[in-house]
Coordinates of C-alpha atoms in Angstrom, one line a residue:
Chain Y
M1 CA 71.5 -51.7 9.4
K2 CA 70.4 -49.6 12.3
Y3 CA 72.5 -47.2 14.5
K4 CA 75.9 -48.5 13.5
S5 CA 77.2 -45.1 14.8
Q6 CA 76.8 -46.6 18.2
K7 CA 80.2 -48.3 17.6
V8 CA 81.9 -45.1 18.5
A9 CA 80.8 -45.7 22.1
Y10 CA 83.2 -48.7 22.3
W11 CA 86.3 -46.5 21.8
F12 CA 85.1 -44.1 24.6
F13 CA 84.7 -47.1 26.8
A14 CA 88.1 -48.4 25.9
L15 CA 89.7 -45.0 26.7
S16 CA 87.8 -45.1 30.0
M17 CA 89.3 -48.5 30.9
L18 CA 92.8 -47.3 30.1
L19 CA 92.4 -44.2 32.3
L20 CA 91.0 -46.4 35.1
T21 CA 94.2 -48.5 35.1
I22 CA 96.2 -45.3 35.4
Q23 CA 94.0 -44.1 38.3
L24 CA 94.5 -47.3 40.2
T25 CA 98.3 -47.4 39.6
Y26 CA 98.7 -43.9 41.1
G27 CA 96.3 -44.8 43.9
F28 CA 98.7 -47.5 45.0
I29 CA 101.6 -45.0 44.9
M30 CA 99.6 -42.9 47.3
G31 CA 98.6 -45.8 49.5
F32 CA 102.2 -46.9 49.9
A33 CA 103.4 -43.3 50.5
H34 CA 100.9 -43.2 53.4
M35 CA 102.5 -46.4 54.8
G36 CA 105.9 -44.7 54.7
L37 CA 107.1 -46.4 51.5
D38 CA 107.7 -43.4 49.3
G39 CA 110.6 -44.6 47.2
L40 CA 109.1 -42.9 44.1
H41 CA 109.1 -39.5 45.8
Q42 CA 111.8 -38.0 43.6
V43 CA 110.0 -39.0 40.4
I44 CA 106.4 -39.0 41.4
A45 CA 105.8 -36.9 44.5
F46 CA 102.6 -37.3 46.4
N47 CA 101.0 -34.2 44.9
T48 CA 101.7 -35.6 41.4
A49 CA 100.2 -39.0 42.3
R50 CA 97.2 -37.3 43.8
A51 CA 96.5 -35.1 40.8
V52 CA 96.8 -38.0 38.4
H53 CA 94.6 -40.2 40.6
T54 CA 91.8 -37.8 40.9
N55 CA 92.0 -36.4 37.3
A56 CA 92.2 -39.8 35.7
L57 CA 89.1 -40.6 37.7
V58 CA 87.2 -37.6 36.4
M59 CA 88.4 -38.3 32.8
W60 CA 87.5 -41.9 32.8
L61 CA 84.1 -41.2 34.2
L62 CA 83.5 -38.4 31.6
S63 CA 84.7 -40.7 28.8
G64 CA 82.3 -43.4 30.1
F65 CA 79.5 -40.9 30.2
M66 CA 80.2 -39.7 26.7
G67 CA 80.4 -43.3 25.5
A68 CA 77.1 -44.0 27.3
A69 CA 75.5 -41.0 25.5
Y70 CA 76.8 -42.1 22.1
Y71 CA 75.4 -45.5 22.7
I72 CA 72.0 -44.5 24.3
I73 CA 71.0 -41.4 22.3
P74 CA 70.8 -43.1 18.8
E75 CA 68.6 -45.8 20.3
E76 CA 66.4 -43.4 22.2
A77 CA 66.1 -40.8 19.4
E78 CA 65.9 -43.6 16.8
H79 CA 68.5 -41.8 14.7
E80 CA 72.1 -42.3 13.8
L81 CA 74.6 -39.9 15.4
V82 CA 74.7 -36.9 13.0
N83 CA 78.4 -36.9 12.5
V84 CA 80.4 -40.0 13.4
K85 CA 83.7 -38.7 12.0
L86 CA 83.5 -35.7 14.3
A87 CA 82.7 -38.0 17.2
Y88 CA 86.0 -39.8 16.5
V89 CA 87.9 -36.4 16.3
Q90 CA 86.3 -35.5 19.6
L91 CA 87.5 -38.8 21.1
I92 CA 91.1 -38.3 19.9
S93 CA 91.2 -34.7 21.1
F94 CA 89.7 -35.7 24.5
A95 CA 92.4 -38.4 24.8
L96 CA 95.1 -35.9 23.8
V97 CA 94.0 -33.3 26.3
G98 CA 93.9 -36.0 29.0
V99 CA 97.4 -37.2 28.1
I100 CA 98.9 -33.7 28.1
A101 CA 97.3 -32.9 31.5
L102 CA 98.4 -36.2 33.1
V103 CA 102.0 -35.9 31.8
G104 CA 102.1 -32.2 32.6
Y105 CA 101.4 -33.0 36.3
H106 CA 104.8 -34.7 36.4
F107 CA 106.5 -31.5 35.3
N108 CA 104.8 -29.0 37.6
Y109 CA 102.3 -28.0 34.9
W110 CA 99.1 -27.6 36.8
E111 CA 96.9 -25.5 39.0
G112 CA 96.8 -26.5 42.6
R113 CA 93.0 -26.5 42.9
K114 CA 91.6 -29.8 44.1
F115 CA 89.9 -31.8 41.2
L116 CA 90.5 -28.8 38.8
E117 CA 94.2 -29.2 38.4
I118 CA 94.0 -28.9 34.6
P119 CA 95.8 -25.6 33.7
R120 CA 93.6 -22.9 32.2
P121 CA 95.0 -23.0 28.7
L122 CA 94.0 -26.7 28.5
D123 CA 90.6 -25.8 30.0
W124 CA 89.8 -24.0 26.8
L125 CA 90.5 -27.2 24.8
V126 CA 88.2 -29.0 27.2
V127 CA 85.5 -26.5 26.5
V128 CA 85.9 -26.9 22.7
N129 CA 85.9 -30.7 23.1
V130 CA 82.8 -30.8 25.2
L131 CA 80.9 -28.3 23.0
T132 CA 81.7 -30.6 20.0
F133 CA 80.3 -33.6 22.0
L134 CA 77.2 -31.7 23.0
G135 CA 76.7 -30.5 19.4
I136 CA 76.6 -34.1 18.1
I137 CA 74.3 -35.3 20.9
V138 CA 71.9 -32.3 20.7
M139 CA 71.7 -32.4 16.9
T140 CA 71.0 -36.1 16.9
L141 CA 68.2 -35.5 19.3
V142 CA 66.8 -32.6 17.2
R143 CA 66.9 -34.7 14.0
G144 CA 65.7 -37.9 15.8
K145 CA 62.2 -39.3 15.7
K146 CA 61.7 -39.4 19.4
R147 CA 62.7 -37.2 22.4
T148 CA 62.2 -39.5 25.4
T149 CA 62.4 -38.3 29.0
T150 CA 65.4 -40.6 29.5
S151 CA 67.4 -39.0 26.6
L152 CA 66.4 -35.5 27.7
V153 CA 67.4 -36.0 31.3
L154 CA 70.7 -37.5 30.2
T155 CA 71.3 -34.6 27.8
M156 CA 70.3 -32.0 30.3
G157 CA 72.8 -33.5 32.7
L158 CA 75.6 -33.3 30.1
V159 CA 74.7 -29.7 29.1
F160 CA 74.6 -28.5 32.7
A161 CA 77.9 -30.3 33.5
A162 CA 79.5 -28.4 30.6
L163 CA 78.1 -25.0 31.8
L164 CA 79.1 -25.6 35.4
Y165 CA 82.8 -26.1 34.3
L166 CA 83.0 -22.4 33.5
P167 CA 83.0 -20.9 37.0
G168 CA 86.0 -23.1 37.7
M169 CA 88.0 -21.2 35.0
I170 CA 87.7 -17.8 36.7
W171 CA 90.8 -16.5 38.6
F172 CA 90.2 -15.1 42.1
D173 CA 92.8 -13.3 44.2
N174 CA 90.8 -14.3 47.3
Q175 CA 91.1 -17.9 48.3
T176 CA 87.7 -17.9 49.8
L177 CA 86.1 -16.9 46.5
D178 CA 88.3 -19.4 44.7
S179 CA 87.0 -22.1 46.9
F180 CA 83.4 -20.8 46.8
F181 CA 83.2 -21.1 43.0
R182 CA 85.3 -24.2 42.7
W183 CA 82.5 -26.0 44.5
W184 CA 80.1 -24.7 41.9
V185 CA 81.9 -27.1 39.6
V186 CA 82.9 -29.9 41.9
H187 CA 79.8 -30.2 44.2
L188 CA 77.2 -29.2 41.6
W189 CA 78.7 -31.8 39.3
V190 CA 78.9 -34.8 41.7
E191 CA 75.9 -34.0 43.9
G192 CA 73.8 -32.4 41.1
V193 CA 74.1 -32.8 37.4
W194 CA 76.1 -36.0 37.3
E195 CA 73.2 -37.5 39.2
L196 CA 71.0 -36.5 36.3
I197 CA 73.4 -38.4 34.0
M198 CA 73.4 -41.3 36.4
G199 CA 69.6 -41.2 36.6
G200 CA 69.3 -41.1 32.8
I201 CA 71.7 -44.0 32.2
L202 CA 70.0 -46.0 35.1
A203 CA 66.5 -45.4 33.6
F204 CA 67.8 -46.6 30.1
L205 CA 69.3 -49.7 31.6
L206 CA 66.2 -50.5 33.7
I207 CA 63.9 -50.1 30.7
K208 CA 66.1 -52.5 28.7
I209 CA 66.8 -55.0 31.4
T210 CA 63.5 -55.2 33.4
G211 CA 61.0 -54.5 30.6
V212 CA 59.0 -52.3 32.9
D213 CA 56.9 -49.8 31.1
R214 CA 58.9 -46.7 30.0
E215 CA 56.2 -44.3 31.3
V216 CA 56.5 -45.7 34.8
I217 CA 60.3 -45.7 34.9
E218 CA 60.5 -42.1 33.5
K219 CA 57.9 -40.8 35.9
W220 CA 60.0 -41.9 38.9
L221 CA 63.1 -40.7 37.1
Y222 CA 61.6 -37.2 37.3
V223 CA 60.9 -37.6 41.0
I224 CA 64.4 -38.7 41.7
V225 CA 66.2 -36.0 39.7
G226 CA 63.8 -33.5 41.4
L227 CA 64.9 -34.8 44.8
T228 CA 68.5 -34.6 43.7
F229 CA 68.3 -30.9 42.8
I230 CA 66.1 -29.9 45.7
S231 CA 68.6 -31.3 48.2
G232 CA 71.8 -31.1 46.2
I233 CA 71.8 -27.4 45.1
L234 CA 71.4 -25.9 48.5
G235 CA 73.4 -28.9 49.9
T236 CA 76.4 -27.1 48.4
G237 CA 76.3 -25.2 51.7
H238 CA 78.1 -28.1 53.4
H239 CA 81.2 -27.0 51.6
Y240 CA 80.8 -23.4 52.8
Y241 CA 80.7 -24.1 56.6
Y242 CA 84.4 -23.2 57.2
I243 CA 85.8 -21.4 54.2
G244 CA 85.2 -17.8 55.2
V245 CA 81.6 -17.2 54.4
G246 CA 78.6 -16.6 56.7
K247 CA 77.0 -18.9 59.3
V248 CA 73.8 -19.0 57.3
W249 CA 75.4 -21.9 55.4
L250 CA 75.7 -23.9 58.6
I251 CA 71.9 -24.0 58.8
V252 CA 71.1 -24.2 55.0
G253 CA 73.9 -26.7 54.3
G254 CA 73.1 -28.8 57.3
I255 CA 69.4 -29.1 56.5
F256 CA 69.6 -29.7 52.8
S257 CA 72.6 -32.1 53.1
A258 CA 70.6 -34.1 55.5
L259 CA 68.0 -34.5 52.7
E260 CA 70.6 -35.6 50.1
P261 CA 70.4 -39.3 51.0
L262 CA 66.8 -39.2 50.0
A263 CA 67.7 -38.8 46.4
F264 CA 70.0 -41.8 46.6
L265 CA 67.5 -43.8 48.6
G266 CA 65.0 -43.0 45.8
M267 CA 67.5 -44.2 43.3
A268 CA 68.1 -47.5 45.2
L269 CA 64.3 -48.1 45.7
F270 CA 63.7 -47.2 42.1
A271 CA 66.1 -49.8 40.8
I272 CA 65.0 -52.6 43.2
V273 CA 61.2 -52.0 42.7
M274 CA 61.5 -51.9 38.9
Y275 CA 63.6 -55.0 38.9
R276 CA 61.0 -56.9 41.1
R277 CA 58.2 -55.5 39.0
G278 CA 59.8 -56.5 35.7
E279 CA 58.5 -59.5 33.9
K280 CA 61.2 -59.7 31.4
K281 CA 64.2 -61.7 32.4
H282 CA 67.1 -60.2 30.4
P283 CA 69.9 -62.7 30.0
N284 CA 72.6 -60.2 30.8
K285 CA 73.0 -60.9 34.5
L286 CA 76.3 -59.0 34.8
A287 CA 74.7 -55.8 33.6
L288 CA 71.8 -56.4 36.0
N289 CA 74.3 -56.9 38.9
W290 CA 76.1 -53.6 38.1
T291 CA 72.8 -51.8 37.6
L292 CA 71.3 -52.8 40.9
G293 CA 74.8 -52.5 42.5
T294 CA 75.3 -48.9 41.5
A295 CA 71.9 -47.9 42.9
I296 CA 72.5 -49.6 46.3
V297 CA 76.2 -48.8 46.8
S298 CA 75.6 -45.1 45.8
F299 CA 73.0 -44.9 48.6
I300 CA 75.5 -46.2 51.1
G301 CA 78.6 -44.3 49.9
A302 CA 77.2 -41.0 48.7
G303 CA 74.0 -41.0 50.8
L304 CA 74.7 -42.5 54.2
L305 CA 78.4 -41.9 54.5
G306 CA 77.9 -38.3 53.2
L307 CA 75.3 -37.8 55.9
A308 CA 77.7 -39.2 58.5
H309 CA 79.9 -36.2 58.3
T310 CA 78.0 -33.3 56.8
L311 CA 76.2 -32.2 60.0
P312 CA 78.1 -28.9 60.8
Q313 CA 78.9 -30.0 64.4
V314 CA 80.5 -33.2 63.1
N315 CA 82.1 -31.6 60.1
L316 CA 83.9 -29.1 62.3
Y317 CA 86.1 -32.0 63.4
T318 CA 86.1 -34.2 60.3
H319 CA 86.6 -31.4 57.7
G320 CA 89.9 -31.9 55.9
T321 CA 90.6 -35.4 57.4
L322 CA 90.7 -38.9 56.0
V323 CA 87.0 -39.2 56.9
T324 CA 86.4 -37.2 53.7
A325 CA 88.4 -39.8 51.8
M326 CA 86.3 -42.6 53.3
H327 CA 83.1 -41.0 51.9
G328 CA 84.7 -39.9 48.7
H329 CA 85.9 -43.4 47.7
L330 CA 82.6 -45.3 48.2
A331 CA 80.5 -42.4 46.8
F332 CA 82.5 -42.1 43.5
W333 CA 82.6 -45.9 43.2
G334 CA 78.9 -46.5 43.9
A335 CA 77.4 -43.6 42.0
Y336 CA 79.6 -43.0 39.0
A337 CA 82.2 -45.8 38.5
M338 CA 79.6 -48.5 38.8
I339 CA 77.1 -46.8 36.5
V340 CA 79.8 -46.6 33.8
L341 CA 80.8 -50.2 34.4
A342 CA 77.0 -51.1 34.2
V343 CA 76.4 -49.4 30.9
I344 CA 79.6 -51.0 29.5
A345 CA 78.5 -54.5 30.7
Y346 CA 75.1 -53.9 29.0
A347 CA 76.5 -52.4 25.8
M348 CA 79.4 -54.7 25.0
P349 CA 77.5 -57.9 24.1
N350 CA 75.3 -55.8 21.8
L351 CA 78.3 -54.0 20.2
T352 CA 80.4 -57.0 19.7
G353 CA 77.9 -59.9 19.4
R354 CA 79.7 -62.0 22.0
K355 CA 77.1 -63.0 24.6
L356 CA 79.3 -63.0 27.7
F357 CA 76.2 -62.5 29.9
D358 CA 76.9 -64.5 33.0
T359 CA 80.5 -65.6 33.1
A360 CA 82.4 -66.6 36.3
R361 CA 85.1 -64.0 35.5
G362 CA 82.5 -61.3 35.2
T363 CA 80.8 -62.3 38.5
Y364 CA 84.1 -62.4 40.4
A365 CA 85.0 -59.0 38.9
F366 CA 81.7 -57.6 40.4
W367 CA 82.1 -59.1 43.9
L368 CA 85.9 -58.7 44.3
S369 CA 85.8 -55.1 43.3
N370 CA 82.8 -54.3 45.5
I371 CA 84.1 -56.2 48.6
G372 CA 87.5 -54.7 48.1
M373 CA 86.1 -51.1 47.9
L374 CA 84.0 -51.7 51.0
G375 CA 87.2 -52.8 52.8
M376 CA 89.1 -49.7 51.6
T377 CA 86.2 -47.6 52.8
A378 CA 86.4 -49.2 56.2
A379 CA 90.2 -48.7 56.4
F380 CA 89.8 -45.0 55.5
G381 CA 87.0 -44.7 58.0
V382 CA 89.0 -46.2 60.9
A383 CA 92.1 -44.1 60.0
G384 CA 89.9 -41.0 59.6
V385 CA 88.1 -41.4 62.9
A386 CA 91.4 -42.1 64.8
Q387 CA 92.9 -39.0 63.1
V388 CA 90.0 -36.8 64.2
Y389 CA 90.2 -37.9 67.9
M390 CA 94.0 -37.7 68.1
E391 CA 94.6 -34.6 66.1
R392 CA 91.5 -32.5 66.4
K393 CA 90.2 -33.6 69.9
M394 CA 93.5 -34.3 71.7
G395 CA 95.8 -31.9 69.9
I396 CA 98.5 -34.4 69.0
E397 CA 100.7 -33.1 66.2
F398 CA 99.8 -34.1 62.6
G399 CA 102.9 -36.1 61.8
E400 CA 102.7 -38.1 65.1
V401 CA 99.1 -39.0 64.3
Q402 CA 100.0 -40.1 60.8
K403 CA 102.6 -42.5 62.3
E404 CA 99.9 -43.9 64.6
I405 CA 97.4 -44.6 61.8
Q406 CA 100.0 -45.9 59.3
V407 CA 98.9 -49.5 59.9
H408 CA 95.4 -48.8 58.6
F409 CA 97.0 -48.1 55.2
L410 CA 98.3 -51.7 55.2
V411 CA 94.7 -52.8 55.4
L412 CA 93.8 -50.2 52.8
V413 CA 96.4 -51.5 50.3
T414 CA 95.4 -55.1 51.0
C415 CA 91.8 -54.3 50.2
A416 CA 92.8 -52.2 47.2
T417 CA 94.6 -55.3 45.9
M418 CA 91.4 -57.2 46.1
F419 CA 89.6 -54.4 44.5
T420 CA 92.2 -54.2 41.7
T421 CA 92.0 -57.9 41.1
G422 CA 88.2 -57.4 40.4
I423 CA 88.9 -54.6 38.1
I424 CA 91.6 -56.6 36.2
L425 CA 89.0 -59.4 35.7
Y426 CA 86.6 -56.8 34.4
L427 CA 89.3 -55.5 32.0
I428 CA 90.1 -59.1 30.8
E429 CA 86.4 -59.5 30.1
F430 CA 86.3 -56.2 28.2
V431 CA 89.2 -57.4 26.0
K432 CA 87.6 -60.8 25.5
F433 CA 84.6 -59.1 24.0
G434 CA 86.7 -58.1 21.0
L435 CA 85.9 -55.2 18.7
P436 CA 82.4 -53.9 17.8
T437 CA 81.0 -55.0 14.4
D438 CA 78.2 -53.7 12.2
E439 CA 76.9 -57.3 12.0
A440 CA 76.5 -57.6 15.8
L441 CA 74.5 -54.3 15.9
E442 CA 72.3 -55.5 13.0
N443 CA 71.7 -58.9 14.7
Q444 CA 70.9 -57.1 17.9
Y445 CA 68.3 -55.0 16.1
N446 CA 66.8 -57.9 14.3
N447 CA 66.5 -59.9 17.6
H448 CA 65.0 -56.9 19.3
A449 CA 62.4 -56.5 16.5
K450 CA 61.5 -60.2 16.7
A451 CA 61.1 -60.0 20.5
N452 CA 58.8 -56.9 20.1
L453 CA 56.8 -58.8 17.5
A454 CA 56.4 -61.8 19.8
T455 CA 55.3 -59.5 22.7
N456 CA 52.8 -57.7 20.5
Q457 CA 51.3 -61.0 19.3
Chain F
M1 CA 48.7 -41.5 42.3
L2 CA 51.3 -39.2 40.9
S3 CA 51.2 -38.7 37.2
K4 CA 54.2 -38.3 34.9
S5 CA 53.2 -34.6 34.3
Q6 CA 53.0 -33.9 38.0
A7 CA 56.4 -35.6 38.5
K8 CA 57.9 -33.4 35.7
W9 CA 56.6 -30.2 37.5
F10 CA 57.9 -31.4 40.8
F11 CA 61.3 -31.7 39.1
L12 CA 61.2 -28.4 37.3
G13 CA 59.5 -26.4 40.1
G14 CA 61.8 -27.8 42.8
T15 CA 64.9 -27.1 40.7
I16 CA 63.9 -23.5 39.9
V17 CA 63.0 -22.6 43.5
T18 CA 66.1 -24.1 45.1
F19 CA 68.3 -22.7 42.3
L20 CA 67.0 -19.2 42.9
A21 CA 67.4 -19.5 46.7
F22 CA 71.0 -20.7 46.1
I23 CA 71.8 -17.7 43.9
I24 CA 70.3 -15.2 46.4
L25 CA 72.1 -16.8 49.3
S26 CA 75.4 -16.8 47.3
W27 CA 75.0 -13.2 46.3
W28 CA 74.3 -12.3 50.0
S29 CA 77.4 -14.2 51.1
L30 CA 79.6 -12.6 48.6
V31 CA 78.4 -9.1 49.3
Q32 CA 77.9 -9.3 53.1
D33 CA 80.1 -12.1 54.5
V34 CA 83.2 -12.2 52.4
P35 CA 84.3 -8.5 53.0
K36 CA 83.8 -9.0 56.8
Q37 CA 85.3 -12.4 57.2
T38 CA 88.2 -12.4 54.7
H39 CA 89.4 -8.7 54.7
P40 CA 90.0 -8.4 50.9
E41 CA 91.5 -4.9 51.6
N42 CA 94.6 -6.8 52.9
L43 CA 95.0 -8.7 49.6
T44 CA 98.3 -6.9 48.7
P45 CA 100.2 -7.8 45.5
Q46 CA 102.5 -9.8 47.7
V47 CA 99.6 -11.9 49.0
V48 CA 98.3 -12.5 45.5
A49 CA 101.8 -13.4 44.3
G50 CA 101.9 -15.9 47.1
K51 CA 98.6 -17.4 46.0
H52 CA 100.0 -17.8 42.5
L53 CA 103.0 -19.7 43.9
W54 CA 100.6 -21.8 46.1
E55 CA 98.6 -22.9 43.1
S56 CA 101.4 -23.3 40.5
N57 CA 103.2 -25.7 42.8
N58 CA 100.0 -27.6 43.7
C59 CA 100.6 -27.3 47.5
M60 CA 97.0 -28.5 47.9
G61 CA 98.1 -31.8 46.4
C62 CA 99.5 -32.7 49.9
H63 CA 98.3 -30.1 52.3
T64 CA 94.9 -28.7 53.1
I65 CA 94.0 -25.0 53.4
L66 CA 90.5 -23.9 54.6
G67 CA 90.3 -27.7 55.3
E68 CA 90.5 -28.4 51.5
G69 CA 93.1 -30.4 49.7
A70 CA 94.9 -33.6 50.3
Y71 CA 95.4 -35.3 53.6
Y72 CA 99.1 -36.2 53.3
A73 CA 100.5 -33.1 55.0
P74 CA 99.3 -30.7 57.7
E75 CA 96.5 -28.2 57.4
L76 CA 98.1 -24.8 56.8
T77 CA 95.4 -22.1 57.3
K78 CA 96.7 -21.2 60.7
V79 CA 100.3 -22.4 60.2
I80 CA 101.9 -18.9 60.8
D81 CA 100.2 -18.7 64.2
R82 CA 101.1 -22.3 65.0
R83 CA 104.7 -22.4 63.8
G84 CA 105.8 -18.8 63.2
A85 CA 107.1 -17.3 59.9
P86 CA 110.8 -18.2 60.4
Y87 CA 110.0 -21.9 60.7
V88 CA 107.8 -21.8 57.5
K89 CA 110.5 -19.9 55.7
A90 CA 113.1 -22.5 56.6
V91 CA 110.8 -25.2 55.2
L92 CA 110.1 -23.3 52.0
T93 CA 113.7 -22.4 51.2
S94 CA 115.2 -25.8 52.2
K95 CA 117.2 -27.3 49.3
S96 CA 116.7 -30.9 50.6
A97 CA 113.4 -32.6 51.2
W98 CA 111.9 -31.4 54.5
Q99 CA 111.0 -34.7 56.2
P100 CA 109.5 -34.3 59.7
R101 CA 108.9 -37.8 61.1
G102 CA 110.0 -39.4 57.8
R103 CA 107.3 -38.0 55.5
K104 CA 109.0 -36.1 52.7
M105 CA 108.0 -32.7 51.3
V106 CA 109.2 -31.7 47.8
A107 CA 112.4 -29.8 48.1
Y108 CA 111.2 -26.6 46.4
G109 CA 114.2 -24.5 47.5
F110 CA 112.2 -21.2 47.0
S111 CA 114.1 -17.9 46.9
D112 CA 113.7 -15.7 50.0
H113 CA 111.5 -13.4 47.9
D114 CA 109.1 -16.2 46.8
A115 CA 109.1 -17.7 50.4
E116 CA 108.1 -14.3 51.7
D117 CA 105.2 -14.1 49.1
I118 CA 103.9 -17.4 50.3
I119 CA 104.2 -16.4 53.9
A120 CA 102.3 -13.2 53.1
F121 CA 99.5 -15.4 51.6
L122 CA 99.5 -17.7 54.6
T123 CA 99.5 -14.8 57.0
W124 CA 96.5 -13.2 55.2
I125 CA 94.5 -16.5 55.1
G126 CA 95.4 -17.1 58.8
K127 CA 93.3 -14.1 59.7
T128 CA 90.2 -15.2 57.9
D129 CA 87.2 -15.8 60.1
L130 CA 86.3 -19.5 59.4
N131 CA 83.3 -19.9 61.8
G132 CA 85.4 -21.7 64.4
F133 CA 87.6 -23.9 62.2
P134 CA 90.1 -25.3 63.0
T135 CA 88.9 -26.2 66.5
K136 CA 90.9 -25.9 69.6
P137 CA 91.7 -29.4 71.0
S138 CA 89.2 -30.1 73.7
Y139 CA 90.7 -33.2 75.5
K140 CA 94.3 -31.9 75.8
S141 CA 94.0 -30.8 79.4
T142 CA 92.4 -34.1 80.5
V143 CA 95.0 -36.4 79.0
N144 CA 96.8 -38.3 81.8
T145 CA 100.4 -37.6 81.4
N146 CA 101.7 -39.4 84.5

């Protein structure tokens, strides 16, 4: 038996899928409210729906990252997780904090700080939880036989993500300072250390799926995460243009934000070149779709659409409009949602022993969700650009403009329905896999050993 | 051709240099810009109480301030200039959902005291120098109204 502790990853993935369904449900409530259909206003006001929508997103992605780490680290370090029971305790406590936070949002128990709505007392529970998780991962690496670049980059991303949560817990009387340090969490997560996590998971998947030499993949992983930090850290400046700090950020943020797509372009080229270079044809085509998909869609969503409105002279008009929602949706989907769905698609056959590698359902899930999300992005984009011209350029009152652009939310909800159909198919596939078994993991290991033996001969 | 070790140093070197530059620029901003542009000397206890109410009711879940938040309700940084304090007070103290053009706001029904705290917060933030944001509409005078 080898690495049976990897089974814990399944439960993090399952929690992830559950939180994803909550996120989508509340997304529809918001979409309908924008269309003027706000029948749930008394029970679930827009700010509640919004807090649940964004926080469920952060939670399901974090749960997915944690599951990915629990799956990847034992294999990379060649060592079982040091404490599986503690990992289950960590899972349950993570789920409990999530449930308390999401329920609390319905009863005015929150902090109105975009993306960081979890109240400070709960923040401390998050800190304890994440420290437990990191303790298990780091100790497994310390005791492991190997410390690969992939596992180190992934772990570094997770450790920095935990450290960067702390500035968001400080109270400031001054709203400008509050915003300044809130971006240390939000921006440096999504345009910094989360890209390390994404890069680490992507490298792991490419090594497994393409069979390209680890040394080559990991060399380029360094280059990509280097580009990410060089552009992303000073790129924080694009959030500082108009919040009450100096004009130096217009220059610094403008220049380094313009470089940010390079990291995502690097990620896309990295995945495509490695796939083309790979001689191994892994049978798990669905995992391959999601892996190449995340690299390409993140370049469009996070890279190009980010660039489209981070130049200061453009952002002066688009800041705080639906143009941001356009970029946000495709960026989160491409970079982070798809990488989690990719690692789940890769891990599930290995954990459960069911070889659902290339099913029609899985293929439809991939294409429907992606086409649906592209349609949603277009709807947000059209609504956002129309809003910018009417409200910011022509000076038409906010509410009048919202009436004018209501129709685009009909398109948005239609595309969201297509997207959700894809996700439902993915969830059905997830359930069809069944539960993880020791036997499946053992067989996977034996097959892997046989394949290695054949390659060496 | 680039070796793995060179790639590693590109990552570490690039990260350290940009991180240091970011810390220095941040420190400069906090020391030089924030006092000039936000006037922290005007952060009275009433303004701070208003910020607490702003956060504890998640106003940012519908509105934006400093251009940040949700896009369901109007940007409020300059709302006191735009609408005047009496209008804002009427909205905040309303016992039924304020619904201009059909879009409903939560009926908070704030007390006069709490409403004045929030207005103090919005008045303070309205005087922050935001490098030109929000912009003045540029096409208004050229729209054909005939």
